[in-house]
Coordinates of C-alpha atoms and ligand atoms in Angstrom, one line a residue:
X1 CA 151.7 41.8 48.9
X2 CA 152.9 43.4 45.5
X3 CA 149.8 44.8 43.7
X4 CA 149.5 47.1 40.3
X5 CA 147.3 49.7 42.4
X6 CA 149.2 52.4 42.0
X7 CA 148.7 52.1 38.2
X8 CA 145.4 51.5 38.4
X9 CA 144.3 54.2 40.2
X10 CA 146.4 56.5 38.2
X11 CA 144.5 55.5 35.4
X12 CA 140.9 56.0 37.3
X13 CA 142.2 59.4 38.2
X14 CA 142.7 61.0 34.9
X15 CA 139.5 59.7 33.8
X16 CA 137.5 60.8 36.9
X17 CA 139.3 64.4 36.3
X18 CA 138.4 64.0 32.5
X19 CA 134.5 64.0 33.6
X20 CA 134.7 66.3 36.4
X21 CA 136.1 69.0 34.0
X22 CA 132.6 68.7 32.1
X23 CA 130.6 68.1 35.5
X24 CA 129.1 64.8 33.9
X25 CA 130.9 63.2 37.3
X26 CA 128.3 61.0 38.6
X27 CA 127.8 59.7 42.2
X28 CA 125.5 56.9 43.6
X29 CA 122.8 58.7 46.5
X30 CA 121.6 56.6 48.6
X31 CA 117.6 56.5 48.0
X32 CA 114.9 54.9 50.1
X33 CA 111.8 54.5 48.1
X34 CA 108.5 54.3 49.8
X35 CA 105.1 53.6 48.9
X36 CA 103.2 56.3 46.8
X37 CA 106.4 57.5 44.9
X38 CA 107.6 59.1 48.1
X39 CA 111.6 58.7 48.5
X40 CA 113.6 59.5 51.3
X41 CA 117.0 61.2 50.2
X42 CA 120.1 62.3 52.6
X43 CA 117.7 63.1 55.1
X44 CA 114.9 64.5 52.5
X45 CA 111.1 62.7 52.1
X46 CA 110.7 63.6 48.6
X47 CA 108.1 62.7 45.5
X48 CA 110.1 61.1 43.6
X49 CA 109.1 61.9 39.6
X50 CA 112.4 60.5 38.8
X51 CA 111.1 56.1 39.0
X52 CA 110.2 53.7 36.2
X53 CA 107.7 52.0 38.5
X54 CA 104.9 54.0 36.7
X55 CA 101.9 52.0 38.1
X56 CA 103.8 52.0 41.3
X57 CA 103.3 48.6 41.7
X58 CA 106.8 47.4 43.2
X59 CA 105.2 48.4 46.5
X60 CA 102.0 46.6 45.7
X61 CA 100.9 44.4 48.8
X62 CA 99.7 41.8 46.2
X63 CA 103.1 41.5 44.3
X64 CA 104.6 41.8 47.9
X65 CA 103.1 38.8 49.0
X66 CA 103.4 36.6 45.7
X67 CA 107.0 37.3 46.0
X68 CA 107.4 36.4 49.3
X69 CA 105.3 33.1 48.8
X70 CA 107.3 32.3 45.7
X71 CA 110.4 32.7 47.9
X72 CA 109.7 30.3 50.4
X73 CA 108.5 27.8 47.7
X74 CA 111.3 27.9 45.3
X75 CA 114.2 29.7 47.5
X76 CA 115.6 33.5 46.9
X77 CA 117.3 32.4 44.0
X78 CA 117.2 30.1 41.1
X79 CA 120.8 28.4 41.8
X80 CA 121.7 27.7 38.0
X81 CA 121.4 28.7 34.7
X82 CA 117.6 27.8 33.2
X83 CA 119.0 25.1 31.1
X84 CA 120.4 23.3 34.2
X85 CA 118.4 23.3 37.1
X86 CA 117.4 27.0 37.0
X87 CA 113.9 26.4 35.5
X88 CA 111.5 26.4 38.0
X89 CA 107.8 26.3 37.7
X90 CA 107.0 29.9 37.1
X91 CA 109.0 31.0 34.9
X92 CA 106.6 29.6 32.2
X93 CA 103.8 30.5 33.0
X94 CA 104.9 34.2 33.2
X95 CA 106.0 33.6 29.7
X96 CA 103.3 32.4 28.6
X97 CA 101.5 35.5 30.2
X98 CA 104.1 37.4 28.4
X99 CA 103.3 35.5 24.6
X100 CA 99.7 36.3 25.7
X101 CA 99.8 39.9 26.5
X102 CA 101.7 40.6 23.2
X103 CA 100.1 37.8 21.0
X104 CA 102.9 36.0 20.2
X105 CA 103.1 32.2 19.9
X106 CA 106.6 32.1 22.5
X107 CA 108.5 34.2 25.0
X108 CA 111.2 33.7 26.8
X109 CA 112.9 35.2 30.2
X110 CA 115.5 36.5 30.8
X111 CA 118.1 37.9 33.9
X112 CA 117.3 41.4 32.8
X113 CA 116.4 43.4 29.8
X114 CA 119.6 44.5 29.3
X115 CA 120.9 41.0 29.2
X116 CA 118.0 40.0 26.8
X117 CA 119.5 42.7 24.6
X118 CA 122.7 41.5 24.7
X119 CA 122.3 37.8 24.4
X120 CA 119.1 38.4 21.8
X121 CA 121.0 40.3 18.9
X122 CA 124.6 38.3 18.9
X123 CA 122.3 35.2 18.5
X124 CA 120.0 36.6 15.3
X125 CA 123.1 38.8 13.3
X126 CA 127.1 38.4 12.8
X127 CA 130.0 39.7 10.9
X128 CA 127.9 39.0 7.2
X129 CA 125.6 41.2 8.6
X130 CA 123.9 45.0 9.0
X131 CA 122.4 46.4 12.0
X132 CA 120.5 49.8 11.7
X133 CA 119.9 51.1 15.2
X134 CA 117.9 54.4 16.1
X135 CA 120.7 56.5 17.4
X136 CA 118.4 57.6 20.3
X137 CA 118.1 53.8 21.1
X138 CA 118.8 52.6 24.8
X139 CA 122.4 51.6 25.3
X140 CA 121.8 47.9 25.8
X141 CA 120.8 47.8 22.0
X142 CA 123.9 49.1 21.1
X143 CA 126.2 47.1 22.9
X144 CA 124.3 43.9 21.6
X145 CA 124.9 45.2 18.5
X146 CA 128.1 45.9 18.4
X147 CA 128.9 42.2 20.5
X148 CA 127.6 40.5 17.4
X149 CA 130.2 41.6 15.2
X150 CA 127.9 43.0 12.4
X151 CA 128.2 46.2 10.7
X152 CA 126.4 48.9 12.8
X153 CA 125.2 52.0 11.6
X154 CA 122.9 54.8 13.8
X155 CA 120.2 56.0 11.7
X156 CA 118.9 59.8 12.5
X157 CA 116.5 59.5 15.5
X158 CA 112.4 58.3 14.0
X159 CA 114.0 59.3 10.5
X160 CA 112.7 56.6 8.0
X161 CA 114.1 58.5 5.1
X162 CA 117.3 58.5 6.6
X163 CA 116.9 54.9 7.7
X164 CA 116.1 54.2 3.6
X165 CA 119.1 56.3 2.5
X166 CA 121.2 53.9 4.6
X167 CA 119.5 50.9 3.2
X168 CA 119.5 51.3 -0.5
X169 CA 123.4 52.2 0.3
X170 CA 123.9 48.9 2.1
X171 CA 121.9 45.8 2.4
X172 CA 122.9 44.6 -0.5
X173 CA 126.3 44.2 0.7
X174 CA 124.8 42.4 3.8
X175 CA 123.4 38.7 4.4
X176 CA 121.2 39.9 7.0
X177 CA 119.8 42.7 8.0
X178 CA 118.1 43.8 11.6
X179 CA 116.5 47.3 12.5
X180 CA 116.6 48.3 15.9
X181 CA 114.7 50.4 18.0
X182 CA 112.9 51.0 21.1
X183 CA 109.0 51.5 21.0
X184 CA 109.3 54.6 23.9
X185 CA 112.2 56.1 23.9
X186 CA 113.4 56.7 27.5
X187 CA 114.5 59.9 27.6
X188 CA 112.5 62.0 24.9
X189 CA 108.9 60.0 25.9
X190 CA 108.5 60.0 22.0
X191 CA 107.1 57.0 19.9
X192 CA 108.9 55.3 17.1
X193 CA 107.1 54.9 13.7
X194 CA 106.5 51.6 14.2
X195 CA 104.0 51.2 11.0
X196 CA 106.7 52.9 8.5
X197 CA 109.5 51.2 10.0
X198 CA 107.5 48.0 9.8
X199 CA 106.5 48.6 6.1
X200 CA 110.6 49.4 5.4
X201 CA 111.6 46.4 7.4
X202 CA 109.0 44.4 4.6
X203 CA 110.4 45.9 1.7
X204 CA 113.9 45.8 2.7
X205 CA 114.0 42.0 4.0
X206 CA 114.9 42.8 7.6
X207 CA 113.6 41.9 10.9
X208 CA 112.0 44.7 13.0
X209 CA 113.5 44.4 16.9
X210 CA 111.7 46.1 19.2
X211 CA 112.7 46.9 22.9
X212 CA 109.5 47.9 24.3
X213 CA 110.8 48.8 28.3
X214 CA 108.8 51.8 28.7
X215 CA 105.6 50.7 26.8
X216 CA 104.7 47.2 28.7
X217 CA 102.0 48.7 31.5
X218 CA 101.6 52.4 30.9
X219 CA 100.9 52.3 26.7
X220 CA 98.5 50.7 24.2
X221 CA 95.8 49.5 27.2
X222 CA 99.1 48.7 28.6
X223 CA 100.4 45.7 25.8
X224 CA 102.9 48.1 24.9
X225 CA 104.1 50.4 22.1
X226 CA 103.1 48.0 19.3
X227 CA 99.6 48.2 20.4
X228 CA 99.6 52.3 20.3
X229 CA 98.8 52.1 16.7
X230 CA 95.7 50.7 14.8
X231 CA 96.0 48.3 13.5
X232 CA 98.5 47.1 16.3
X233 CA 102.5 46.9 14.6
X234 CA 103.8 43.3 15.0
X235 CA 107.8 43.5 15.4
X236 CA 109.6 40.2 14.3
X237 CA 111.7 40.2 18.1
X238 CA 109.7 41.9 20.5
X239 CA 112.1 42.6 23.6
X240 CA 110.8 44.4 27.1
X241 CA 111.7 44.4 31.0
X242 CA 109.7 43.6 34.2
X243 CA 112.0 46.0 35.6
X244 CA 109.6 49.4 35.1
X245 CA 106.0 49.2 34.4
X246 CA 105.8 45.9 36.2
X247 CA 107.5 47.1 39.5
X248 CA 110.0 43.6 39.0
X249 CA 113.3 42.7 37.7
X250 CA 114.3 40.8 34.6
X251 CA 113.7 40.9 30.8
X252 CA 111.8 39.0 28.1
X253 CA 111.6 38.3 24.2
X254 CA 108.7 37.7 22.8
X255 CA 108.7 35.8 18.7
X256 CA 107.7 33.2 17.3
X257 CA 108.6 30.0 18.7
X258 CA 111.4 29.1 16.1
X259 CA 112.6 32.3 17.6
X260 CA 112.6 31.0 21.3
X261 CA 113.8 27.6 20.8
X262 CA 117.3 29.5 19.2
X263 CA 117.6 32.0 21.8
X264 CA 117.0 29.2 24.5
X265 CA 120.0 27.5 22.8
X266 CA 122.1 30.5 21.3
X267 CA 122.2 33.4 23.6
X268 CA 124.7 33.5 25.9
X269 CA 123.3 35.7 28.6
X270 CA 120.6 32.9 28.4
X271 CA 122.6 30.0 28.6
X272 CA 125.6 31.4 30.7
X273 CA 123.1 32.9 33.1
X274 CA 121.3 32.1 36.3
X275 CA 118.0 31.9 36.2
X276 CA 115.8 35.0 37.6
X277 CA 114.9 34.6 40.9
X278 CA 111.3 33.0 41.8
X279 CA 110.5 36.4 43.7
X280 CA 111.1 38.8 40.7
X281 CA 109.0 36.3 38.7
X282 CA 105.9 35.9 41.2
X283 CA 106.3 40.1 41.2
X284 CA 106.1 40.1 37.7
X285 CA 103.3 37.5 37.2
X286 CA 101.1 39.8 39.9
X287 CA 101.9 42.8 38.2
X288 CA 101.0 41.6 34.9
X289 CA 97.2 40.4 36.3
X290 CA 96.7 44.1 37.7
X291 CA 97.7 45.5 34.1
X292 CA 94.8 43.3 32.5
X293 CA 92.3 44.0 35.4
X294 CA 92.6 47.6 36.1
X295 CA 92.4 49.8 33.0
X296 CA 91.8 52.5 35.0
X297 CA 95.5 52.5 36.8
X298 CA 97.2 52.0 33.4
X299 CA 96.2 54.8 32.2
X300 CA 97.2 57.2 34.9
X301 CA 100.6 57.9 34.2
X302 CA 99.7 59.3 30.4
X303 CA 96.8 61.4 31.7
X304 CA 98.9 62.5 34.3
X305 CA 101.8 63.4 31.7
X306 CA 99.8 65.5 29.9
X307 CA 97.7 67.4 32.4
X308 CA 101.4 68.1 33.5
X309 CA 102.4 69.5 29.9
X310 CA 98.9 71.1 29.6
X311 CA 99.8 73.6 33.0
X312 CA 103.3 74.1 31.2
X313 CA 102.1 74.8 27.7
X314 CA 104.8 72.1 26.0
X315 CA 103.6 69.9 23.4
X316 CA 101.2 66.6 24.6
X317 CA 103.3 63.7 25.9
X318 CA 103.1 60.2 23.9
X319 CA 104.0 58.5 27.0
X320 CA 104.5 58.6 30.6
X321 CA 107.6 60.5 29.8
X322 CA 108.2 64.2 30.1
X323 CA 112.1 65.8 28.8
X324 CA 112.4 69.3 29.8
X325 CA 116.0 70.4 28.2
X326 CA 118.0 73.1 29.8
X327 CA 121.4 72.0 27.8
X328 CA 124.1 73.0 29.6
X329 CA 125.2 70.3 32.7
X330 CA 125.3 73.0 35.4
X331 CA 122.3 74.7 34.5
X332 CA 120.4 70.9 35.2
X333 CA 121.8 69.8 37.8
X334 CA 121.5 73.5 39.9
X335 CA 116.9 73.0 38.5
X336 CA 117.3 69.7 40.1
X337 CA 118.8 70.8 43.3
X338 CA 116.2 73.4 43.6
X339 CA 113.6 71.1 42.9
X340 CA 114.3 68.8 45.7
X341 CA 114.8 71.8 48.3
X342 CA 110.4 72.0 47.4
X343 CA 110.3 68.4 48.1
X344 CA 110.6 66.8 44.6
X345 CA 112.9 63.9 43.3
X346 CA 113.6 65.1 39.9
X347 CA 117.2 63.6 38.5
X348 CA 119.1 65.9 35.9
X349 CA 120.0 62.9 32.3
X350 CA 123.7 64.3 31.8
X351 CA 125.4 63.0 28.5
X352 CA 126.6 60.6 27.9
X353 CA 123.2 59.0 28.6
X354 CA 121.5 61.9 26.0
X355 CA 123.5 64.1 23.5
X356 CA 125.9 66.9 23.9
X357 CA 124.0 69.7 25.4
X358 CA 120.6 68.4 25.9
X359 CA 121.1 67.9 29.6
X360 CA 117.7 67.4 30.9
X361 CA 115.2 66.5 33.5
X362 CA 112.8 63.6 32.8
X363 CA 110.2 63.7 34.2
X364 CA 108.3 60.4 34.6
X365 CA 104.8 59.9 35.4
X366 CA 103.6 57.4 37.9
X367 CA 99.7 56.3 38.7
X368 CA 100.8 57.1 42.4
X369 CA 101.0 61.2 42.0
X370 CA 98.5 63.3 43.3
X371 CA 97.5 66.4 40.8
X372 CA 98.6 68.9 43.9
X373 CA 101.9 67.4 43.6
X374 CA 102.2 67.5 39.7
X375 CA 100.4 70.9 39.4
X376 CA 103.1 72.2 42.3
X377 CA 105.8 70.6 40.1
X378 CA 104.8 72.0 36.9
X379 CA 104.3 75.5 38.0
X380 CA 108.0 75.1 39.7
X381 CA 109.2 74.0 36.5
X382 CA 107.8 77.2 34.5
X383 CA 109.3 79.2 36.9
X384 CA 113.1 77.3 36.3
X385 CA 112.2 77.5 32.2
X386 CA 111.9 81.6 33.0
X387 CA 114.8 81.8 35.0
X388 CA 117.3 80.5 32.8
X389 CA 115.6 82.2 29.7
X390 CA 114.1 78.6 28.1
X391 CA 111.4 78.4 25.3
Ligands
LIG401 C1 115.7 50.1 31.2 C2 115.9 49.8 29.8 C3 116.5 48.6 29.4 C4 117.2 47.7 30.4 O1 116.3 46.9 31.1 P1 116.7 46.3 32.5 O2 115.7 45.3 32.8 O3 116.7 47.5 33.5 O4 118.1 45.8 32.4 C5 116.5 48.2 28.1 N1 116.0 49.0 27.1 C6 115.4 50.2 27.5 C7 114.8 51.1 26.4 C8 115.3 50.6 28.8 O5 114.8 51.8 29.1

């Protein structure tokens, strides 16, 4: 049969060649995760420090068995879109667990937290309006953003003055306005400013939207970023995903419930959707009655990340989330190769996924490590910094 392959694959060439020229090539490995952040990789058992499962709960024989349960009840999957059949008995209560956890009057599910991003910000801003986005902010915000059709504009990373200078420029000219930002960033470990963001959102008429992925579990007695401050910051949208912390899959808003009601019936990765499956939801239900019972485990991964930065005298972590920057692509990937000759799962963060020249390994945290391991780790780590002549 006549095809347009050729073409095609021309096409896929010179871009493949484009990112092999500046080694940012990337190829899918084959991992086998096991319990106790062990994973096995071509042939290697490693400790993986590389997982978002920071409470290491998505081997958790509890969540295990609730997901299994939930599968024979309901069936692997939810076999339409919420709004059609697809709304099966647990879904609510897990957002009203959600609503709970954050103290919110509504929440709502959805297939992932990247499609909660881009169904949530389409639904709230359009072509009358402005969108100011942390430029640091996960890439799901951004494409959101840029789907609705608004005027976008990346404000300097946690830099409110900036942020101002943008406003007093432009919301005038612009019906709404949102601000944008995650709570921990995910690959810096850093918090945002929620309270001066929050007081600039107040005095600029603009609604604070916060994607809270890598606070949910490990921060604020684990109800998230929000609740790192005192008193706790209440965004206007507060977005997250079952997908780390929780050991699940899937994504949720939390609002009000005028909110809720319009995302239920405006966006399109809602509506268009199928439902998550009962087994993700049954995970993420488990998961979320081990974060309120067991204090203890939610704080591991923090105390862990800064023991680790202790031993290798870099400023203390704010999350569960260490970046140790080497810059230059080569330079990262040959740490990380090293690394996981010693019997450590550290991936190298090429751009585009952080800046030009900030190629890095994050290093994330998980209640599962064992101090040998992380003290190993970090001395291992020192010795890379030396090597390649990093401060
Ligand atoms: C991982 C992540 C997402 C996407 O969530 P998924 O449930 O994996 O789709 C969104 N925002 C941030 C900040 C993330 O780190």
């Amino acid at each position: 049969m006549k095809t347009n392959q050729n073409s095609l694959d021309i096409f896929c060439a010179e871009k493949i060649n484009k990112l092999e020229e500046g080694a940012s090539f990337r190829k899918l490995k084959t991992t086998h995760r096991v319990a106790e952040a062990q994973s096995h990789q071509a042939g290697k058992s490693l400790i993986s420090f590389s997982c978002n499962d920071y409470l290491g709960l998505s081997h958790d024989p509890t969540l295990l068995e609730k997901a299994n349960e939930a599968a024979r009840l309901y069936g692997t999957g939810a076999a339409a879109s919420r709004l059609i059949t697809g709304n099966y008995p647990l879904l609510e209560e897990l957002e009203e667990k959600l609503a709970k956890l954050k103290n919110t009057q509504a929440c709502l599910v959805f297939g992932s937290g990247f499609l909660a991003n881009i169904g949530l910000i389409p639904a709230l801003a359009g072509s009358d309006d402005l969108i100011l986005v942390d430029e640091l902010a996960h890439a799901c915000l951004n494409s959101g953003a840029r789907l609705s059709g608004a005027k976008v504009i990346r404000f300097k990373h946690n830099d409110c003055a900036d942020l101002e200078n943008h406003l007093t420029a432009q919301r005038k000219s612009s019906s709404k306005c949102l601000i944008l930002t995650d709570t921990v960033f995910s690959m810096d470990g850093d918090l945002a400013p929620l309270p001066a963001l929050r007081d600039i959102a107040n005095r600029y008429e603009s609604w604070l939207v916060t994607d809270d992925a890598h606070g949910i579990g490990v921060i604020g007695a684990g109800r998230g970023g929000g609740f790192a401050f005192d008193p706790p910051v209440v965004a206007d949208v507060q977005m997250g995903t079952l997908s780390k912390a929780l050991g699940s899959y899937g994504g949720y808003v939390c609002g009000s419930q005028k909110l809720i009601d319009l995302l239920v019936n405006r966006a399109r990765s809602f509506v268009y959707s199928t439902g998550l499956p009962p087994m993700s939801t049954a995970a993420a239900l488990a998961a979320l009655e081990i974060i309120e019972q067991d204090p203890t485990l939610v704080d591991k991964p923090l105390a862990y990340a800064k023991h680790f930065c202790d031993r290798v005298g870099i400023p203390t972590p704010q999350s569960p989330i260490v970046p140790v920057i080497f810059g230059d692509n080569d330079t990262v990937m040959a740490v990380s190769e090293k690394l996981a000759n010693e019997g450590f799962l550290v991936s190298a963060i090429r751009p585009p996924t952080v800046p030009d020249n900030t190629a890095r390994l994050r290093i994330a945290f998980n209640a599962s490590h064992k101090t040998a391991d992380i003290d190993r780790l970090a001395d291992l780590i020192c010795a890379a910094k030396k090597e390649y002549g990093i401060v």
